[in-house]
Coordinates of C-alpha atoms in Angstrom, one line a residue:
Chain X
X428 CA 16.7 38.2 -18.0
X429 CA 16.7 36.3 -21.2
X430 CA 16.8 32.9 -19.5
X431 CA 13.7 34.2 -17.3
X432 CA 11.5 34.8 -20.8
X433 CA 12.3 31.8 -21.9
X434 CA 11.2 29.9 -18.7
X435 CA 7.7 32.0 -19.2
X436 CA 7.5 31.3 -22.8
X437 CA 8.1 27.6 -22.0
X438 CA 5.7 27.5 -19.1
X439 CA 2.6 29.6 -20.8
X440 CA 3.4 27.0 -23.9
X441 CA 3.1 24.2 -21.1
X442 CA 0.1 25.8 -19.6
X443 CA -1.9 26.2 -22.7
X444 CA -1.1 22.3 -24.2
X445 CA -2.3 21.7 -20.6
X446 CA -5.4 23.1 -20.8
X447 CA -5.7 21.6 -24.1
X448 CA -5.2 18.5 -22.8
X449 CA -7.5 19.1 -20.4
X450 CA -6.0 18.2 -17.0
X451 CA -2.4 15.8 -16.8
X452 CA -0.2 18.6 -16.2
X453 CA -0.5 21.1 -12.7
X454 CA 0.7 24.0 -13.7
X455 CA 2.8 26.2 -11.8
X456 CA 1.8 29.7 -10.1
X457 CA 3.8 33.0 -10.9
X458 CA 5.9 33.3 -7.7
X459 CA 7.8 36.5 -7.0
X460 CA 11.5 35.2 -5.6
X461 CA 12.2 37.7 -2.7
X462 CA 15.2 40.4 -3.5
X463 CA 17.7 39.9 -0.7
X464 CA 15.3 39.2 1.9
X465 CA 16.2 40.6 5.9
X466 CA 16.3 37.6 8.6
X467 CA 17.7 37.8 11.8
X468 CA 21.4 37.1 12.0
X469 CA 22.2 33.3 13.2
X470 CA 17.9 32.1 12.4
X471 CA 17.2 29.5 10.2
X472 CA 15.9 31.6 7.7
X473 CA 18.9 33.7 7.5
X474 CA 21.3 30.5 7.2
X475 CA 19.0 29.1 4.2
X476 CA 18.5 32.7 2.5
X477 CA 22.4 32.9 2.6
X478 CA 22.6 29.2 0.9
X479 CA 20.4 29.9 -1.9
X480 CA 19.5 26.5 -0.9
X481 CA 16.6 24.0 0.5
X482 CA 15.9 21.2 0.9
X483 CA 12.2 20.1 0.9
X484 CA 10.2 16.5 1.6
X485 CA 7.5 16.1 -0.2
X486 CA 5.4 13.2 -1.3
X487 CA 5.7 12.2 -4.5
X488 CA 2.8 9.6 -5.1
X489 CA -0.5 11.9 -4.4
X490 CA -1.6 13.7 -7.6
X491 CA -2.6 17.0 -7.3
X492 CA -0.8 17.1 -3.6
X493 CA 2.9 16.4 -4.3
X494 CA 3.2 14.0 -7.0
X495 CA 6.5 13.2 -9.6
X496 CA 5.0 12.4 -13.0
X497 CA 6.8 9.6 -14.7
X498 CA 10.0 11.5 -16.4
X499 CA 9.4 14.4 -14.8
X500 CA 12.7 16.4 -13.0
X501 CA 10.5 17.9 -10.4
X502 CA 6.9 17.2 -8.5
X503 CA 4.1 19.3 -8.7
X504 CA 1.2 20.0 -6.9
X505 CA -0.6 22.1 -3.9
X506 CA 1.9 21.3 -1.4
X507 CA 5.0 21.8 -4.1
X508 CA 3.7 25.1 -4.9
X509 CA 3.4 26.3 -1.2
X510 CA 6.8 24.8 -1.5
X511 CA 7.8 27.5 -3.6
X512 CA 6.1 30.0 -2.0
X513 CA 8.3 30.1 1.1
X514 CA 11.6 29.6 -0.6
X515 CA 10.8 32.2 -2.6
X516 CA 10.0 34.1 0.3
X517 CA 13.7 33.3 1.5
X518 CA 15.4 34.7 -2.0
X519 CA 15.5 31.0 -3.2
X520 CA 15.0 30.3 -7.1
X521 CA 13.4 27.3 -7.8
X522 CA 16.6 25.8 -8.8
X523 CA 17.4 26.2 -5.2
X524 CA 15.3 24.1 -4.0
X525 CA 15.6 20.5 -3.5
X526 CA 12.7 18.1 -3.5
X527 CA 13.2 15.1 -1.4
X528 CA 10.3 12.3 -1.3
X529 CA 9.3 11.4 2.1
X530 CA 6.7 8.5 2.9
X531 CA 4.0 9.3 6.2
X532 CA 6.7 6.8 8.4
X533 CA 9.6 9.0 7.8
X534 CA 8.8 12.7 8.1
X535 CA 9.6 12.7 11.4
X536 CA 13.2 11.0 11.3
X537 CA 13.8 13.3 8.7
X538 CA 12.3 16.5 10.2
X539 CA 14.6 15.5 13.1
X540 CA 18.0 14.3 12.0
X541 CA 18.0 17.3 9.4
X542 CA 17.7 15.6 6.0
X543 CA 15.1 17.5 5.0
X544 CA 14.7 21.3 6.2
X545 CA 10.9 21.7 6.2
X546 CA 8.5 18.9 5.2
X547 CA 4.7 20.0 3.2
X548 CA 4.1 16.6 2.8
X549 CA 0.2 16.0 3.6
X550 CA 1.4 16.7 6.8
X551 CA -2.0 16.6 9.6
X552 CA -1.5 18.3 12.3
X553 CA -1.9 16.0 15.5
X554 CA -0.6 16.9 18.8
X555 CA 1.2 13.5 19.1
X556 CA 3.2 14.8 16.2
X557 CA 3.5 18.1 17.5
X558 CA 5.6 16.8 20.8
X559 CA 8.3 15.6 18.3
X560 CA 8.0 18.1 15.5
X561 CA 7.0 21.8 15.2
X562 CA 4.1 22.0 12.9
X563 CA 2.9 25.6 11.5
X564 CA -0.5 26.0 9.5
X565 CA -2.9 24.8 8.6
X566 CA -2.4 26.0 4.8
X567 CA -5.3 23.6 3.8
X568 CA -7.7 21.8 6.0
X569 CA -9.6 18.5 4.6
X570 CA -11.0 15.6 5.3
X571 CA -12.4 12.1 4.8
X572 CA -14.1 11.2 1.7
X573 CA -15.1 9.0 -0.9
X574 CA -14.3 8.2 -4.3
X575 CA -16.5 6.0 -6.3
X576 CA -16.8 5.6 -10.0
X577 CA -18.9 8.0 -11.7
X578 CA -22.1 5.6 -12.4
X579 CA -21.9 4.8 -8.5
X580 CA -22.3 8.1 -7.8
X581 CA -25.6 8.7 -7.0
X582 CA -25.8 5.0 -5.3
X583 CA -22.9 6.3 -2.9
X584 CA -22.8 9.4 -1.3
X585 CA -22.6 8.9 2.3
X586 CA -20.3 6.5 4.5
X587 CA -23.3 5.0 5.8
X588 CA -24.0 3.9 2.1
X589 CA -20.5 2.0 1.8
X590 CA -22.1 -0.7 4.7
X591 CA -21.0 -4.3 3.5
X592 CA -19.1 -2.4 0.1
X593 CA -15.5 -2.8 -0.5
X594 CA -13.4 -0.1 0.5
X595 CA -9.8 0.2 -0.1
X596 CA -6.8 2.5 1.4
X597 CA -3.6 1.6 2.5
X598 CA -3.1 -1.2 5.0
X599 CA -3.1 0.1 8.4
X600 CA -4.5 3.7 8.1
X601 CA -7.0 5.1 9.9
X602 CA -9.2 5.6 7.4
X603 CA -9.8 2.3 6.4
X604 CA -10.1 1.7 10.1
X605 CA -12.5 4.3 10.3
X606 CA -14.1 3.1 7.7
X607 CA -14.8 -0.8 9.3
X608 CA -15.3 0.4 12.7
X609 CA -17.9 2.7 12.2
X610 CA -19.6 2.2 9.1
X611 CA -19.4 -1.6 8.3
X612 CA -17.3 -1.7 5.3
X613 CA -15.3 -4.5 3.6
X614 CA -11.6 -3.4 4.1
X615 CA -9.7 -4.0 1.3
X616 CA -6.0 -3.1 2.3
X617 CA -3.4 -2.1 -0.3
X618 CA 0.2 -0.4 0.0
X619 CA -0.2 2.4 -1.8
X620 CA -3.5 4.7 -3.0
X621 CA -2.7 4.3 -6.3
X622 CA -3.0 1.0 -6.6
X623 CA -6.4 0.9 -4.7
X624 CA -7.2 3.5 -7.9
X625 CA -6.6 0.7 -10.1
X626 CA -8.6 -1.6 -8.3
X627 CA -11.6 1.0 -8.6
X628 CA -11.1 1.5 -11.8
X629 CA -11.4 -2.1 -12.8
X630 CA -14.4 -2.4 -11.0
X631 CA -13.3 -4.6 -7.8
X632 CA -13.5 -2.4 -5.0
X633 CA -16.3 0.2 -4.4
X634 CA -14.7 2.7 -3.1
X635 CA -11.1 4.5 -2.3
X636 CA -10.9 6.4 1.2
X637 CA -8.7 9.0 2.4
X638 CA -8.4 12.7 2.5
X639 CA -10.2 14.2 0.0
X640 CA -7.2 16.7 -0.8
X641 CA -5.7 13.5 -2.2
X642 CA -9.1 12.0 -3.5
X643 CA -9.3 15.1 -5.7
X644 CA -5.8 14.3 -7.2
X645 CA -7.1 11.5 -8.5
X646 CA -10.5 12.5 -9.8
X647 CA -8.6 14.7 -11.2
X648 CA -6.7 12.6 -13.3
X649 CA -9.6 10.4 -14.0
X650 CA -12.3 13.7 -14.5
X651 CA -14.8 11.0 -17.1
X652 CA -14.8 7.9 -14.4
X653 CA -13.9 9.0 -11.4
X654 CA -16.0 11.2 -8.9
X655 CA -15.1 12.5 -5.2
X656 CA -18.7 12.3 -3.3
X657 CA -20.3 13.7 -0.1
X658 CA -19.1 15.9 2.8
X659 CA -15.9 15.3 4.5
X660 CA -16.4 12.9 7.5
X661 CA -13.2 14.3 9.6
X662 CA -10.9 16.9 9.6
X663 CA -7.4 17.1 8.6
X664 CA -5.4 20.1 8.8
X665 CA -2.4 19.7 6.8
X666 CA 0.6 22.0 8.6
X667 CA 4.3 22.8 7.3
X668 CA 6.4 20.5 9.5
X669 CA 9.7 22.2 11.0
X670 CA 12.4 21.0 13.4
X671 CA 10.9 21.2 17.0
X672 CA 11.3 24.6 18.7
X673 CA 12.2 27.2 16.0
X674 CA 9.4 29.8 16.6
X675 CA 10.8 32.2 14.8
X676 CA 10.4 29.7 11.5
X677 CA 7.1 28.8 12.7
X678 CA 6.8 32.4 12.5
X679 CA 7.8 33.1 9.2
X680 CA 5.8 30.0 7.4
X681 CA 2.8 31.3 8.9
X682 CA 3.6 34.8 7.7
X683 CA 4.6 33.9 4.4
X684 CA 1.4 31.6 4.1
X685 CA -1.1 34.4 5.4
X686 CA 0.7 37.2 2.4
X687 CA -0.4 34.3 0.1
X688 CA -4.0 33.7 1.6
X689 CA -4.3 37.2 1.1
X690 CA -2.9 38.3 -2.3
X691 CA -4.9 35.2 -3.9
X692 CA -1.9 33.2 -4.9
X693 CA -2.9 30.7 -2.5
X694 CA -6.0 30.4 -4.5
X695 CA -4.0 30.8 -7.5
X696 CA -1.8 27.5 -6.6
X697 CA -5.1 25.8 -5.5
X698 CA -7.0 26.3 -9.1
X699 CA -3.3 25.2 -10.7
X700 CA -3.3 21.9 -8.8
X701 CA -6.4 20.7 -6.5
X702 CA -8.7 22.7 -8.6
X703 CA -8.2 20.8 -11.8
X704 CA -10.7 18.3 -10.9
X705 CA -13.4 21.1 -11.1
X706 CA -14.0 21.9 -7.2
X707 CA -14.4 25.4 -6.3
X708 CA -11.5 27.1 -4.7
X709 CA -12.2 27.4 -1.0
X710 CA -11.8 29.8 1.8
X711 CA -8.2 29.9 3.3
X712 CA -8.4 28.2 6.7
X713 CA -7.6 30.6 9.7
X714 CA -3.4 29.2 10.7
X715 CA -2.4 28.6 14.4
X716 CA -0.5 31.2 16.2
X717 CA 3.0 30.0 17.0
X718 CA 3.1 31.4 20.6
Chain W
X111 CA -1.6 -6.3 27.0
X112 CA -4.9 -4.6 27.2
X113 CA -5.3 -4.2 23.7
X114 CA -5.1 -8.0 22.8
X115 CA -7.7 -8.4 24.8
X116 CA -9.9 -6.1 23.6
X117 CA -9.7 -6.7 20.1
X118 CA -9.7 -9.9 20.4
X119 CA -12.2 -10.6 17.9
X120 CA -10.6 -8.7 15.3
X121 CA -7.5 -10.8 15.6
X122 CA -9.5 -14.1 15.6
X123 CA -10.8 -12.8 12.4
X124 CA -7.6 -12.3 10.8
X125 CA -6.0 -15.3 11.8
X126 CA -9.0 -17.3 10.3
X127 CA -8.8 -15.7 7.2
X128 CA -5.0 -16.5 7.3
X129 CA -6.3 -20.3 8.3
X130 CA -8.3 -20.2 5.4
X131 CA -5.8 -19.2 3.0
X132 CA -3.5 -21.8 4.6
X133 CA -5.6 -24.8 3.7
X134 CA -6.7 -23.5 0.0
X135 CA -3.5 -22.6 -1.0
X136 CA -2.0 -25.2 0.3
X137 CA -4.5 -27.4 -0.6
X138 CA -4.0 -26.7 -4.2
X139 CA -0.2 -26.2 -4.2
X140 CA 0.3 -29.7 -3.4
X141 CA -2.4 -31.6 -6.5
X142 CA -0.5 -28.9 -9.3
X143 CA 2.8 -29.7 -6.9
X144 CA 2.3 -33.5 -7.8
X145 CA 1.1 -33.1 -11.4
X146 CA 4.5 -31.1 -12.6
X147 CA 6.4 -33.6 -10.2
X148 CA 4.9 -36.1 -12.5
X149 CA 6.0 -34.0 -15.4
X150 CA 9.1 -33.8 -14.2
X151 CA 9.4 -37.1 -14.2
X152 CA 7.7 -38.7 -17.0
X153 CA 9.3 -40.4 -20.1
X154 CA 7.4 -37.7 -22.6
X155 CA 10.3 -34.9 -22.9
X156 CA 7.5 -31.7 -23.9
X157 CA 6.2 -33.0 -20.5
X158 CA 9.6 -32.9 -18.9
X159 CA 10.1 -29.2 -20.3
X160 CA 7.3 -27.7 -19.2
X161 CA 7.2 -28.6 -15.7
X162 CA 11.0 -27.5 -15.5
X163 CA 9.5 -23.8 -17.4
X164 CA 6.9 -24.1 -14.6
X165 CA 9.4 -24.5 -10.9
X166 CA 12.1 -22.1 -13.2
X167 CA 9.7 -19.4 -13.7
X168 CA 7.7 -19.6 -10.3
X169 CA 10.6 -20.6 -7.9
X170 CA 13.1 -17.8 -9.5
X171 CA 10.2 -15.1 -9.0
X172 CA 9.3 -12.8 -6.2
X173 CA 6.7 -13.8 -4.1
X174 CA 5.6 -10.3 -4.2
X175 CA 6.2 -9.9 -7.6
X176 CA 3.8 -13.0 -8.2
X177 CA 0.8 -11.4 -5.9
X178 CA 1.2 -8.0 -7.6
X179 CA 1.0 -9.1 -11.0
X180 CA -1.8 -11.7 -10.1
X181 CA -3.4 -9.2 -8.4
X182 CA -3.6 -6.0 -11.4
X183 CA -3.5 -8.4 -14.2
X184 CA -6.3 -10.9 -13.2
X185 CA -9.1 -8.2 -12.4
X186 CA -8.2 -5.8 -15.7
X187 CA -8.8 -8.9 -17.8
X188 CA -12.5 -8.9 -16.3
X189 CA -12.1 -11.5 -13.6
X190 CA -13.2 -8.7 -10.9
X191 CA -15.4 -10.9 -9.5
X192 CA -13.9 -14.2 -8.8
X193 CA -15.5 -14.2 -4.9
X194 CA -17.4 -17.2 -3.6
X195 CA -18.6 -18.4 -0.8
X196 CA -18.7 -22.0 1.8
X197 CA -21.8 -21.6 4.3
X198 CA -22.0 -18.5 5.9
X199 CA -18.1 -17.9 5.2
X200 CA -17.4 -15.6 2.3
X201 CA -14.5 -14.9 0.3
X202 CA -13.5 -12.1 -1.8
X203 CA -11.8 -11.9 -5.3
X204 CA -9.2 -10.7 -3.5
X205 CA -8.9 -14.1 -1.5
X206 CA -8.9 -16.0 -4.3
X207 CA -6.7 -13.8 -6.4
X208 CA -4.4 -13.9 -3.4
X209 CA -4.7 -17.4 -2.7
X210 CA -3.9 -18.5 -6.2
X211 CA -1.0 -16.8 -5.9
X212 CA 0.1 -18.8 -2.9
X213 CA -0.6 -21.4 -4.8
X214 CA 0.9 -21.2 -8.2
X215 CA 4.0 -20.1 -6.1
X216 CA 4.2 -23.0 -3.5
X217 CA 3.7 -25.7 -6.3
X218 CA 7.1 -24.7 -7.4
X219 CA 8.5 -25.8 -4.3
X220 CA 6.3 -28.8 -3.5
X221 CA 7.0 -30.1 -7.2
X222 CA 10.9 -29.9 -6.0
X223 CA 10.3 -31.5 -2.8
X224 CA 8.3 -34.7 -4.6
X225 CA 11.1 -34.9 -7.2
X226 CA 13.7 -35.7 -4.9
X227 CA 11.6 -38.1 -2.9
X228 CA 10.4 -39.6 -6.6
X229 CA 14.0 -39.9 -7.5
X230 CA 14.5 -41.5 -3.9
X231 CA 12.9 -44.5 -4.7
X232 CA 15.6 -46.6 -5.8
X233 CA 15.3 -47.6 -9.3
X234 CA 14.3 -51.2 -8.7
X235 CA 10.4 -50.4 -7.5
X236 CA 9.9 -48.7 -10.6
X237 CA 11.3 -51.7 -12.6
X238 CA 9.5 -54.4 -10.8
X239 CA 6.3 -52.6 -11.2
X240 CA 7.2 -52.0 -15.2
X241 CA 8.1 -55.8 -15.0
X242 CA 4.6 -57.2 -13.7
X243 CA 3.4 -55.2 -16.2
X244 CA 2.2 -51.8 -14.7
X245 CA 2.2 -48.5 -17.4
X246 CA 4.0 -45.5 -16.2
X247 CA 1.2 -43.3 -14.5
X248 CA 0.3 -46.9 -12.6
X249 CA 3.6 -47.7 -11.5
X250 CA 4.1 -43.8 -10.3
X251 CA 0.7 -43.9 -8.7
X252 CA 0.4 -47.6 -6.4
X253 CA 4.0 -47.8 -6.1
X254 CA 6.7 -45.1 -6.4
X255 CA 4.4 -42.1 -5.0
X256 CA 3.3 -44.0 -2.0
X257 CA 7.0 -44.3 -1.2
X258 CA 8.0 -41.1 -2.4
X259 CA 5.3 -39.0 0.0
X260 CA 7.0 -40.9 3.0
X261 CA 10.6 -39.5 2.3
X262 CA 8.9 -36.0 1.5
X263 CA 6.9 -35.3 4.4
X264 CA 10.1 -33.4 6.5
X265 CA 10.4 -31.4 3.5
X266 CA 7.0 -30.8 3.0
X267 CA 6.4 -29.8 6.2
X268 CA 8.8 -27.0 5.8
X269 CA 7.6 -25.5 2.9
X270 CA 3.4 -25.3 4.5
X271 CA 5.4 -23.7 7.2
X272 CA 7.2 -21.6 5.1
X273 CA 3.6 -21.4 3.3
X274 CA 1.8 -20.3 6.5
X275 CA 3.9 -16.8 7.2
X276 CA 4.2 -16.1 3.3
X277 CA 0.3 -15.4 4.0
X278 CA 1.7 -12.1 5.6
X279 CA 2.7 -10.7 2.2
X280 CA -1.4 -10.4 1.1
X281 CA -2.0 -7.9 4.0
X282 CA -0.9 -5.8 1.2
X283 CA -3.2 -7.1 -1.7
X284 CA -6.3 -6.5 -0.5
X285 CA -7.0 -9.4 1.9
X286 CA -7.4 -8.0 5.7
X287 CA -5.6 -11.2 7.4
X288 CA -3.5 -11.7 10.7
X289 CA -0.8 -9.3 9.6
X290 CA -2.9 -6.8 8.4
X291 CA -4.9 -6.6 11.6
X292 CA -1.7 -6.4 13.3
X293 CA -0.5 -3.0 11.0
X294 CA -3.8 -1.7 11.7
X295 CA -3.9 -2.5 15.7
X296 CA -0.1 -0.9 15.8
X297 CA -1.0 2.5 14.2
X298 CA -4.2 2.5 16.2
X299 CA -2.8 1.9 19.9
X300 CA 0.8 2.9 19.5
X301 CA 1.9 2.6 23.2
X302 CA 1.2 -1.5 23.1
X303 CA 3.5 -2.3 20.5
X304 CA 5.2 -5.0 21.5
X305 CA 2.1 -6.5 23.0
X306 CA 0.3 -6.3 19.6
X307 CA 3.5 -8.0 17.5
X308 CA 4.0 -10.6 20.5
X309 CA 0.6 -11.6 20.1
X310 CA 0.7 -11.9 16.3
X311 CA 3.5 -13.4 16.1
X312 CA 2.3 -16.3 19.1
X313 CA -0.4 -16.8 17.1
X314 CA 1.6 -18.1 13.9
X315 CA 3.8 -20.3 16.4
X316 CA 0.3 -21.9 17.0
X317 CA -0.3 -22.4 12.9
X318 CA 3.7 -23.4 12.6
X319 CA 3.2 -25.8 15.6
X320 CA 0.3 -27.6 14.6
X321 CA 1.3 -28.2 10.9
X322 CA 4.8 -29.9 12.2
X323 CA 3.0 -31.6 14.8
X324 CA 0.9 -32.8 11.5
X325 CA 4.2 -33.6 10.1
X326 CA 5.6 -35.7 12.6
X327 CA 2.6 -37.8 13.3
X328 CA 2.7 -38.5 9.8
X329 CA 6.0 -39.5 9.6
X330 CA 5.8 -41.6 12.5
X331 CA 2.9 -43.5 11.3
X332 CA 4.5 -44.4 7.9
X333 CA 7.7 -45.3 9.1
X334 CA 8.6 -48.7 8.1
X335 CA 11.9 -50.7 9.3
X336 CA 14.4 -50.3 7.3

């Protein structure tokens, strides 16, 4: 009991200096661990519950998504707290779970050789990835935008507007592809997003493309220069991956998610994390069935 | 197979960027080669020292580590827009970051390779020339360089070549070149894999084949009997 005050004292003290510091930090949503929650005997849910234990892959280089802050023990972000959500939907504490980074190439691999037991990694649902790996959701649905500096952001609203502009993502996505293909741009191909943040920032490219889920991250961190512009120009539906073939897990993420939807701590995590860079919390997208 | 075909046009662009890139860097690599060679060689020891800081500091680091720090140091120091342009051909900061890069790093190695053909010239030529009367930079210039370049070319060869797929590495720092286009065609058309990296990779056998062809006519045409 007393170790549970002090973890709230401690995180409304973090909160606050947060606030104070006006974004930096994602703060965490008040999750309610299940009390001995009923699974059917022999189901994946039932063999974690039992463990106290899981293990989760996340990214650990999107702000705002799933993102491990220099120092810190543990990642935060949207997908970390939905994260949370479902263990503690299985009786897991937080201690229980373990967060295991995973890069776009190896969610799969790991998905199906069992070194991770769910992955919320900025997962999109595709139906190529859906013949390997179950995928339940979507929990948040996105899509392709823009960042630009903030005094570019009336000159740049539109992909059209980018035509013969520098636009960097990471070498070999189909963003940037996207990007050339259809709307003319310079590519300007890095390894990672946050370096093609740098590059923004010191003026050489004109603009960063991806997701805006992980666009917002980064505003986010940058609220003064940085500014996520225009409607998304594709849709991604990010989905919990599972191994391939346990409907009943598919099942429970989807129910677990929906409870969440509904008694606003889906919107709670969003404002925590997403939300920081001042967008408006949006409607919960409608999830898949798992039949 | 199909796919090779089709975007033919983007490979083509790629490779000529990595063509480009080629004959810059290695353009430059070899003059700053041969000046620290020259260091390296001279009779003024601060000379001496810093072309051995120069190959120990480039030749011990990273390629990688080279184009990173090139690449966020340069443009946060206010050089974001080192871009330029040759007729209708234009280049990005990027490029030139990236291709300075090549270059700072190759010179290490081309510096190396002129040494040992420098210290290859027996010790005679250089004291013949002193003897009718020639300073140092004219004795190293009309008579141990010429014969120096002739023992180097082999090695020389091998480190363009080795020059040519190190352009690879800037798919990564912003410059959209052979390998990049090849990362880019593989996520897009997964089922032609091998198709896509066979055809990438036939294409730098082309660039390897024509700079040793370079190499060897070279050689050939300033062999002398021995």
């Amino acid at each position: 009991m007393r170790f549970t005050k002090t973890k709230a004292v401690i995180a409304a003290v973090g909160l606050s200096l947060s606030l104070a510091a006006c974004g930096g930090d994602g703060g965490e949503t008040d999750v309610e661990v299940a009390d001995n929650p009923e699974f059917e005997a022999g189901s994946t849910m039932a063999e974690l519950s039992e463990s106290g234990e899981i293990v989760i892959g996340v990214k650990y280089d999107q702000p705002g998504i799933g993102f491990l802050e220099p120092g810190a023990d543990a990642p935060k972000g949207f997908d970390i707290e939905m994260g949370r959500i479902l263990a503690a939907g299985l009786g897991i504490e937080d201690d229980g779970i373990e967060w295991k980074e995973t890069v776009s190439d190896n969610r799969e691999p790991y998905l199906q050789n069992g070194t991770v037991d769910i992955v919320i990694a900025s997962y999109s649902i595709t139906d190529e990835r859906r013949q390997v790996v179950g995928q339940a959701g979507p929990y948040y649905v996105t899509g392709q935008q823009l960042l630009v500096r903030e005094e570019d952001k009336e000159k740049i609203t539109t992909p059209e507007d980018t035509e013969g502009l520098k636009v960097c993502s990471v070498t070999g996505s189909t963003s940037l592809q996207r990007m050339v293909d259809e709307y003319g741009a310079d590519p300007v191909p890095f390894s990672t997003y946050s370096e093609c943040v740098d590059q923004l920032l010191n003026g050489t490219v004109d603009a960063v493309t991806t997701d805006g889920a992980i666009l917002l991250g980064y505003a986010a961190e940058n609220p003064d220069e940085l500014e996520v512009v225009g409607e998304p120009f594709s849709e991604e539906r990010y989905g919990v991956g599972f191994e391939k073939g346990d409907t009943a897990m598919c099942e429970y993420i989807t129910e677990t998610l929906q409870t969440a939807m509904d008694d606003g701590t889906w919107a709670e995590a969003f404002e925590a994390t997403l939300g920081e860079s001042g967008v408006e919390t949006p409607e919960p997208p409608t999830m898949d069935s798992c039949a | 197979m199909d796919t090779l075909i089709q975007e033919f046009p983007q490979i083509r662009n790629g490779f000529y960027t990595t063509v480009w890139l080629l004959l810059f860097s290695g353009l430059i690599s070899t003059v700053i080669g041969t000046v620290l060679a020259s260091f390296r060689v001279s009779p003024v020891a601060s000379l001496r020292a810093l072309g051995t800081g120069y190959v120990n500091t480039f030749r011990n680091t990273p390629l990688v580590l080279v184009l990173a720090l090139a690449i966020s140091v340069i443009p946060t120091l206010g050089f974001n827009n080192l871009g330029f342009s040759i007729g209708i051909r234009d280049f990005t900061t990027f490029f030139t970051v990236a291709m300075l890069g090549l270059s700072f790093y190759t010179a290490a190695f081309v510096c190396e390779a002129i040494r040992s053909g420098v210290n290859s010239v027996s010790a005679g030529q250089a004291e013949a020339a002193r003897s009718v009367g020639m300073g140092f930079g004219q004795s190293l210039r009309l008579v141990v360089l010429p014969q120096a370049f002739r023992a180097v070319i082999p090695p020389l060869t091998s480190i363009y070549i080795a020059l040519a797929k190190n352009t690879s590495v800037v798919a990564i720092f912003g410059v959209p070149e052979a390998a990049y286009v090849m990362r880019k065609l593989s996520n897009q058309f997964t089922s032609d894999l091998w198709a896509i990296f066979i055809g990438i990779a036939l294409g730098y056998v082309v660039i390897v084949m024509v700079i040793s062809a370079i190499g060897t006519l070279l050689e050939r045409k300033l062999a002398v009997a021995a």
